[in-house]
Tab-separated table of C-alpha atoms in Angstrom:
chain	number	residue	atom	x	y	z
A	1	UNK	CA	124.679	-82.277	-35.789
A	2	UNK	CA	124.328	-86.259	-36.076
A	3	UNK	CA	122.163	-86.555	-33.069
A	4	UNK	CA	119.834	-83.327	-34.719
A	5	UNK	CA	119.665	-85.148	-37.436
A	6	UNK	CA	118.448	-88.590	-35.668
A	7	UNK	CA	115.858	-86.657	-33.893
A	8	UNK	CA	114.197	-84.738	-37.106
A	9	UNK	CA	114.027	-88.252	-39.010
A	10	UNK	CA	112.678	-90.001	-35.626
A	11	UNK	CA	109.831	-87.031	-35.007
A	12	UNK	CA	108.953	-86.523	-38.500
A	13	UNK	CA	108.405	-90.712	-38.856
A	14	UNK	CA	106.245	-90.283	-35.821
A	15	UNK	CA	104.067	-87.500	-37.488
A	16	UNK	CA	103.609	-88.999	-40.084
A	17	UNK	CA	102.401	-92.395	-38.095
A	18	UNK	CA	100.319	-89.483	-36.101
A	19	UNK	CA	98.899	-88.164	-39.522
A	20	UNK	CA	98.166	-91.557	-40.487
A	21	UNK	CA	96.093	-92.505	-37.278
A	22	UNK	CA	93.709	-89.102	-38.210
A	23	UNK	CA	92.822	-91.036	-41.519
A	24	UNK	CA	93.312	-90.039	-45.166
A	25	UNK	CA	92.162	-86.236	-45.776
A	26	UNK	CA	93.378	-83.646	-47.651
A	27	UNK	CA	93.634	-80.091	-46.219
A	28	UNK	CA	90.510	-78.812	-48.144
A	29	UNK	CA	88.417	-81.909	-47.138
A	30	UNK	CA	89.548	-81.380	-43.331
A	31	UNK	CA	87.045	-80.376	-40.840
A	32	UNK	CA	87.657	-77.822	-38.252
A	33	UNK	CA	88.577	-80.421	-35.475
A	34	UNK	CA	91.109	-81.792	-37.627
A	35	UNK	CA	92.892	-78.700	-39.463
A	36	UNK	CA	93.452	-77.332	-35.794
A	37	UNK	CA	94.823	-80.661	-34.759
A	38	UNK	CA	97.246	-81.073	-37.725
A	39	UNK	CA	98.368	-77.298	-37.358
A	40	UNK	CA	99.447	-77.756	-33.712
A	41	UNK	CA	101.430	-80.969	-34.323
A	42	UNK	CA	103.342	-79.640	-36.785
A	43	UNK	CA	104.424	-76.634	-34.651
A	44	UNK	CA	105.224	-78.895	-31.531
A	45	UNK	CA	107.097	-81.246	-33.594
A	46	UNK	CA	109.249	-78.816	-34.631
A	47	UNK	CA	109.703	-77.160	-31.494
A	48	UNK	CA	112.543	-80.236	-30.425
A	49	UNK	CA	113.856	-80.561	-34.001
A	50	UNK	CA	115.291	-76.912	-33.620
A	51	UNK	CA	116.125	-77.139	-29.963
A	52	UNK	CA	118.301	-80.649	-29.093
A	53	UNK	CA	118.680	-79.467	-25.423
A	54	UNK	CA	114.786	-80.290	-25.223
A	55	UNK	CA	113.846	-83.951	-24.323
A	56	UNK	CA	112.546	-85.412	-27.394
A	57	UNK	CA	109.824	-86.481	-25.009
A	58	UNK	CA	108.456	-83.356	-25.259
A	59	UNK	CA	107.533	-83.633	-28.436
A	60	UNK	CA	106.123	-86.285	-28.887
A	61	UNK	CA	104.094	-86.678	-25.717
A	62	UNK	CA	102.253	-83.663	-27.120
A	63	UNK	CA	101.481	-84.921	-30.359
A	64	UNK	CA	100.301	-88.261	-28.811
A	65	UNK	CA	97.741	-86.290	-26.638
A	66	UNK	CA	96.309	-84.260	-29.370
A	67	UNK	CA	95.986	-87.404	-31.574
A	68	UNK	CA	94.354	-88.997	-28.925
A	69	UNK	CA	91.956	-86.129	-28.354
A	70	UNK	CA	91.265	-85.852	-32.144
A	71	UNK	CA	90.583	-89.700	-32.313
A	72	UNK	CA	88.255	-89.675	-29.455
A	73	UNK	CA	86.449	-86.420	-30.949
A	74	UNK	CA	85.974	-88.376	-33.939
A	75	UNK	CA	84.327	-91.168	-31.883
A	76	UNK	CA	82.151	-88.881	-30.296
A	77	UNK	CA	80.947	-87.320	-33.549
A	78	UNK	CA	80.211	-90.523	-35.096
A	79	UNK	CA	77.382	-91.373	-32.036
A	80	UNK	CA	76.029	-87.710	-31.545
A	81	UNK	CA	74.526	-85.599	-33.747
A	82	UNK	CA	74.328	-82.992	-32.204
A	83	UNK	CA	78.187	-82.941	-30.836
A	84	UNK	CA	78.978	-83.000	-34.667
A	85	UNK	CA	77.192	-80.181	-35.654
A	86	UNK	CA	78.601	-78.335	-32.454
A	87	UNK	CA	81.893	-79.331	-33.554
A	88	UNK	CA	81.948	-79.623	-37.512
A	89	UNK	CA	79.220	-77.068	-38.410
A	90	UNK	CA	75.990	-77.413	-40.752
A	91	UNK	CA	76.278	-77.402	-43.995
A	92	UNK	CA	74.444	-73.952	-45.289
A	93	UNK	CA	72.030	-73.206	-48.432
A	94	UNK	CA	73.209	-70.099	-50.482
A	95	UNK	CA	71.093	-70.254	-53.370
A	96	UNK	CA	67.741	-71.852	-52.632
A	97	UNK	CA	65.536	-73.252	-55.821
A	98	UNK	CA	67.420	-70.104	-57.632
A	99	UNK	CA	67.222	-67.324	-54.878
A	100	UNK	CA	70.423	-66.035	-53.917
A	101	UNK	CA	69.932	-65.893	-50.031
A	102	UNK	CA	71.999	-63.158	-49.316
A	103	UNK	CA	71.398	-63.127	-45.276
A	104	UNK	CA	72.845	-66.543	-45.307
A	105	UNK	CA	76.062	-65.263	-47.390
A	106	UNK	CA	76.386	-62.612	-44.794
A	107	UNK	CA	76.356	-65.012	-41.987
A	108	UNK	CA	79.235	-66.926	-43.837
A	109	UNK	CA	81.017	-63.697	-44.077
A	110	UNK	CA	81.088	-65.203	-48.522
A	111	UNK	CA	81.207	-62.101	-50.713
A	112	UNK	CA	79.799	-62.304	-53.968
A	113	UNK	CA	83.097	-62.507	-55.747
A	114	UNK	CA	84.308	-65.243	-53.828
A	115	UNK	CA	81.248	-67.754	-54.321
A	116	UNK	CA	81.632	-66.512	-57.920
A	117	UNK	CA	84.765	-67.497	-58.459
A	118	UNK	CA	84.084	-71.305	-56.506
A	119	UNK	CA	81.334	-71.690	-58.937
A	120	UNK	CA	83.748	-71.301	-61.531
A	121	UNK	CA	85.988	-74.389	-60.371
A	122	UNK	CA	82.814	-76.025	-60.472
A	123	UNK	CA	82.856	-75.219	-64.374
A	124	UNK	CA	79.243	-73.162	-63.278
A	125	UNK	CA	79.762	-69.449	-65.008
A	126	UNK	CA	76.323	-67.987	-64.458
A	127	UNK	CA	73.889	-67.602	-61.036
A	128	UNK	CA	71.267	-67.847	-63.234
A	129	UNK	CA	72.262	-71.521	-63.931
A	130	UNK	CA	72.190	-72.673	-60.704
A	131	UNK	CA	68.986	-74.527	-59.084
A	132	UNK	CA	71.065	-75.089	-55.443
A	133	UNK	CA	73.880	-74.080	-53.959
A	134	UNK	CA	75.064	-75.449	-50.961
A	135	UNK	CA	78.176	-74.440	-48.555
A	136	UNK	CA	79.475	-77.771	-46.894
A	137	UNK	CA	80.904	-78.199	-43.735
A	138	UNK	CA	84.666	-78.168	-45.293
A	139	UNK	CA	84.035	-75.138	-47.423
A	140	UNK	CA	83.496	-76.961	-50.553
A	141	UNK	CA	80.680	-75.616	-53.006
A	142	UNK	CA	77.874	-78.558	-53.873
A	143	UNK	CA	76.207	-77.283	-57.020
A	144	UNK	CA	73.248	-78.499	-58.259
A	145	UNK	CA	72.289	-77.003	-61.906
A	146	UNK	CA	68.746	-76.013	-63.259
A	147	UNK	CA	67.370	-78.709	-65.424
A	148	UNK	CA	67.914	-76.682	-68.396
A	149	UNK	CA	71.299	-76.787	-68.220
A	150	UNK	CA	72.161	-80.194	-66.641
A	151	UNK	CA	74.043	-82.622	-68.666
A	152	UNK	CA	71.437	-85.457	-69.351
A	153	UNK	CA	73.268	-88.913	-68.440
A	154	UNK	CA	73.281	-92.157	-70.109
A	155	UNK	CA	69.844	-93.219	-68.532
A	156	UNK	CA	67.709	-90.294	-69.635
A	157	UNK	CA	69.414	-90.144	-73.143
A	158	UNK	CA	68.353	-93.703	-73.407
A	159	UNK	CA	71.658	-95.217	-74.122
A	160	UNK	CA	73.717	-98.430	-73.120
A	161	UNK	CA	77.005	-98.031	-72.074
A	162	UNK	CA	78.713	-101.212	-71.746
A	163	UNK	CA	80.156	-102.202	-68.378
A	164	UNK	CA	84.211	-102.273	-68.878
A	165	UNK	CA	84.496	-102.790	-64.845
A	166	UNK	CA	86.983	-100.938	-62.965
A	167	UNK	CA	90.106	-100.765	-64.795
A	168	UNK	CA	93.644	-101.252	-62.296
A	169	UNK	CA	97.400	-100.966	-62.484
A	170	UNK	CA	97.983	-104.636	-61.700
A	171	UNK	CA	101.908	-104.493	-62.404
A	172	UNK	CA	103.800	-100.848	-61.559
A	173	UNK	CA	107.889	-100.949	-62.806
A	174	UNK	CA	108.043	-104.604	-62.697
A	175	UNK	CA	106.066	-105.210	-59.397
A	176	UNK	CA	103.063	-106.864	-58.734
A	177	UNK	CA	100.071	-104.233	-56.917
A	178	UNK	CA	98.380	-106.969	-55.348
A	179	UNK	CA	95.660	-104.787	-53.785
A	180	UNK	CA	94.765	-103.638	-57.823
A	181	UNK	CA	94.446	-107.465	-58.384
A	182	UNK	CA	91.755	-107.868	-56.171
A	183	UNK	CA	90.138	-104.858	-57.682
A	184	UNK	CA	89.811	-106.116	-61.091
A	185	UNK	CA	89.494	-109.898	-60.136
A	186	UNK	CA	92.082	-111.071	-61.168
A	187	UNK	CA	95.089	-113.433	-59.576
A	188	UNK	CA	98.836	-113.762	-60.370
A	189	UNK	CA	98.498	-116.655	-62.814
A	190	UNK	CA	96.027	-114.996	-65.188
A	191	UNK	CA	98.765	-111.819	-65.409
A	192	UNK	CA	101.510	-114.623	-66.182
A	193	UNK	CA	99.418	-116.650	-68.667
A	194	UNK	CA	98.674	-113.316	-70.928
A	195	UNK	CA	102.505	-112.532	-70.758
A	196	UNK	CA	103.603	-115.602	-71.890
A	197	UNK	CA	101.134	-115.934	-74.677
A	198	UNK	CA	102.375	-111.932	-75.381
A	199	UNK	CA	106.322	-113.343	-74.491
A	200	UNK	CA	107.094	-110.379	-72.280
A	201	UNK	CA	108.376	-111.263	-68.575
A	202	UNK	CA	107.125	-109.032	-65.773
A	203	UNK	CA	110.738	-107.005	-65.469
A	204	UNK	CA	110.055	-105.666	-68.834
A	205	UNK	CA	107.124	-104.310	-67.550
A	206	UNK	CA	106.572	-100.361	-66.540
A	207	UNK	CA	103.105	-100.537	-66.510
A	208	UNK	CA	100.132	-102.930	-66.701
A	209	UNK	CA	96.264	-102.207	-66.774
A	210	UNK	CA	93.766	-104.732	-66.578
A	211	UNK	CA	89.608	-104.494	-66.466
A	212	UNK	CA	87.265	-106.655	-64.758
A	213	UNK	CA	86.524	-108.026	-67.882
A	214	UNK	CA	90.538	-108.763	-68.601
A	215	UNK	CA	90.973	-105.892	-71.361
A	216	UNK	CA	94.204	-105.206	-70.286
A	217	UNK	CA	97.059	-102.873	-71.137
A	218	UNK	CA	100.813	-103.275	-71.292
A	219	UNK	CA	103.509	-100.068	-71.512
A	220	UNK	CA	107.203	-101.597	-71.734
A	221	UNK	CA	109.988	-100.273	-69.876
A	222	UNK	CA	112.129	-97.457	-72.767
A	223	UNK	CA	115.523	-99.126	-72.394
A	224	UNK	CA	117.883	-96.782	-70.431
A	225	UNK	CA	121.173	-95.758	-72.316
């Protein structure tokens, strides 16, 4: 049982390392190419987890293969064209200047219903609101609205927003997040100047905001009974 346990932490450490190497992606932002990839390491990690006769060897050999593959795919796809589209797709125009192309929804094998109800998430309720409507390589919906019913922005309403910067947690339960402090500008002694003029010491911290323009925002931690 020990030495079962000892290989599912080792093989699920190296997955995630594996996952890791593929780059940051969630499932619905995956492309073909990588979904398959991430399915098939999964299974043939497990595969030695369940079985501690097999060589752990045989696991992870695998998994190192296929990451290699998908890493050298990627490569590929980032100098050719047209090995990208081969691989990945093209992204394909349902509703064209306010057409609804139906060949195009056939070809997708997208029912009415279903680009219906992906136009909701969108927060689009109506066909007749939509100018474009574009299926991406992932699967994800880009919607652009008629005029009519766009949202005008700050620019065309002729309005000046001021510029607060980028606002980051720059101390998390007592801790410094030193990648936030490069966000917002900021360095280690500004932090400890505001909380001594405020008198509060970083370990009574839970959470800490700061701007680029040095707005920031202190939560206490709630004492614990």
């Amino acid at each position: 049982m020990f030495i079962a346990v000892i290989r599912t932490v080792i093989l699920y450490v190296f997955v995630i390392l594996a996952i890791r190497l593929m780059g940051k992606r969630q499932i619905s932002d995956m492309q073909p190419s990588e979904l398959v990839v991430t399915m098939m390491i999964s299974d043939i990690a497990s595969l030695p987890m369940q079985n501690t006769a097999q060589p752990l060897l045989s696991g992870v050999v695998p998994v190192l293969v296929l990451v290699s593959l998908e890493l050298t795919v990627s490569a590929v796809m980032l100098k050719s064209r047209l090995f990208r589209k081969l691989i990945s797709g093209s992204p394909v125009v349902v509703i064209e200047d306010g057409r609804l192309l139906q060949r195009q929804l056939k070809r997708l094998r997208l029912t009415t219903d279903e680009l219906c109800a992906q136009l909701r998430q969108q927060n689009v309720f109506s066909l007749q609101d939509v100018q474009y409507c574009i299926v991406e390589t992932n699967g994800v919906l880009s919607v652009l609205e008629k005029p009519s019913k766009r949202v005008p922005n700050a620019e065309e309403s002729g309005i000046v927003i001021p510029d607060n910067k980028m606002e980051a947690v720059v101390v998390s339960d007592g801790a410094w997040v030193e990648s936030s402090l490069r966000l917002c500008g900021s360095t280690r002694q500004e932090i400890n100047n505001i909380l001594q003029k405020k008198q509060i010491k970083l370990n009574e911290i839970f959470l800490m905001t700061m701007d680029g323009n040095g707005v920031c925002q202190i939560i206490r931690r709630e004492n614990e009974k």
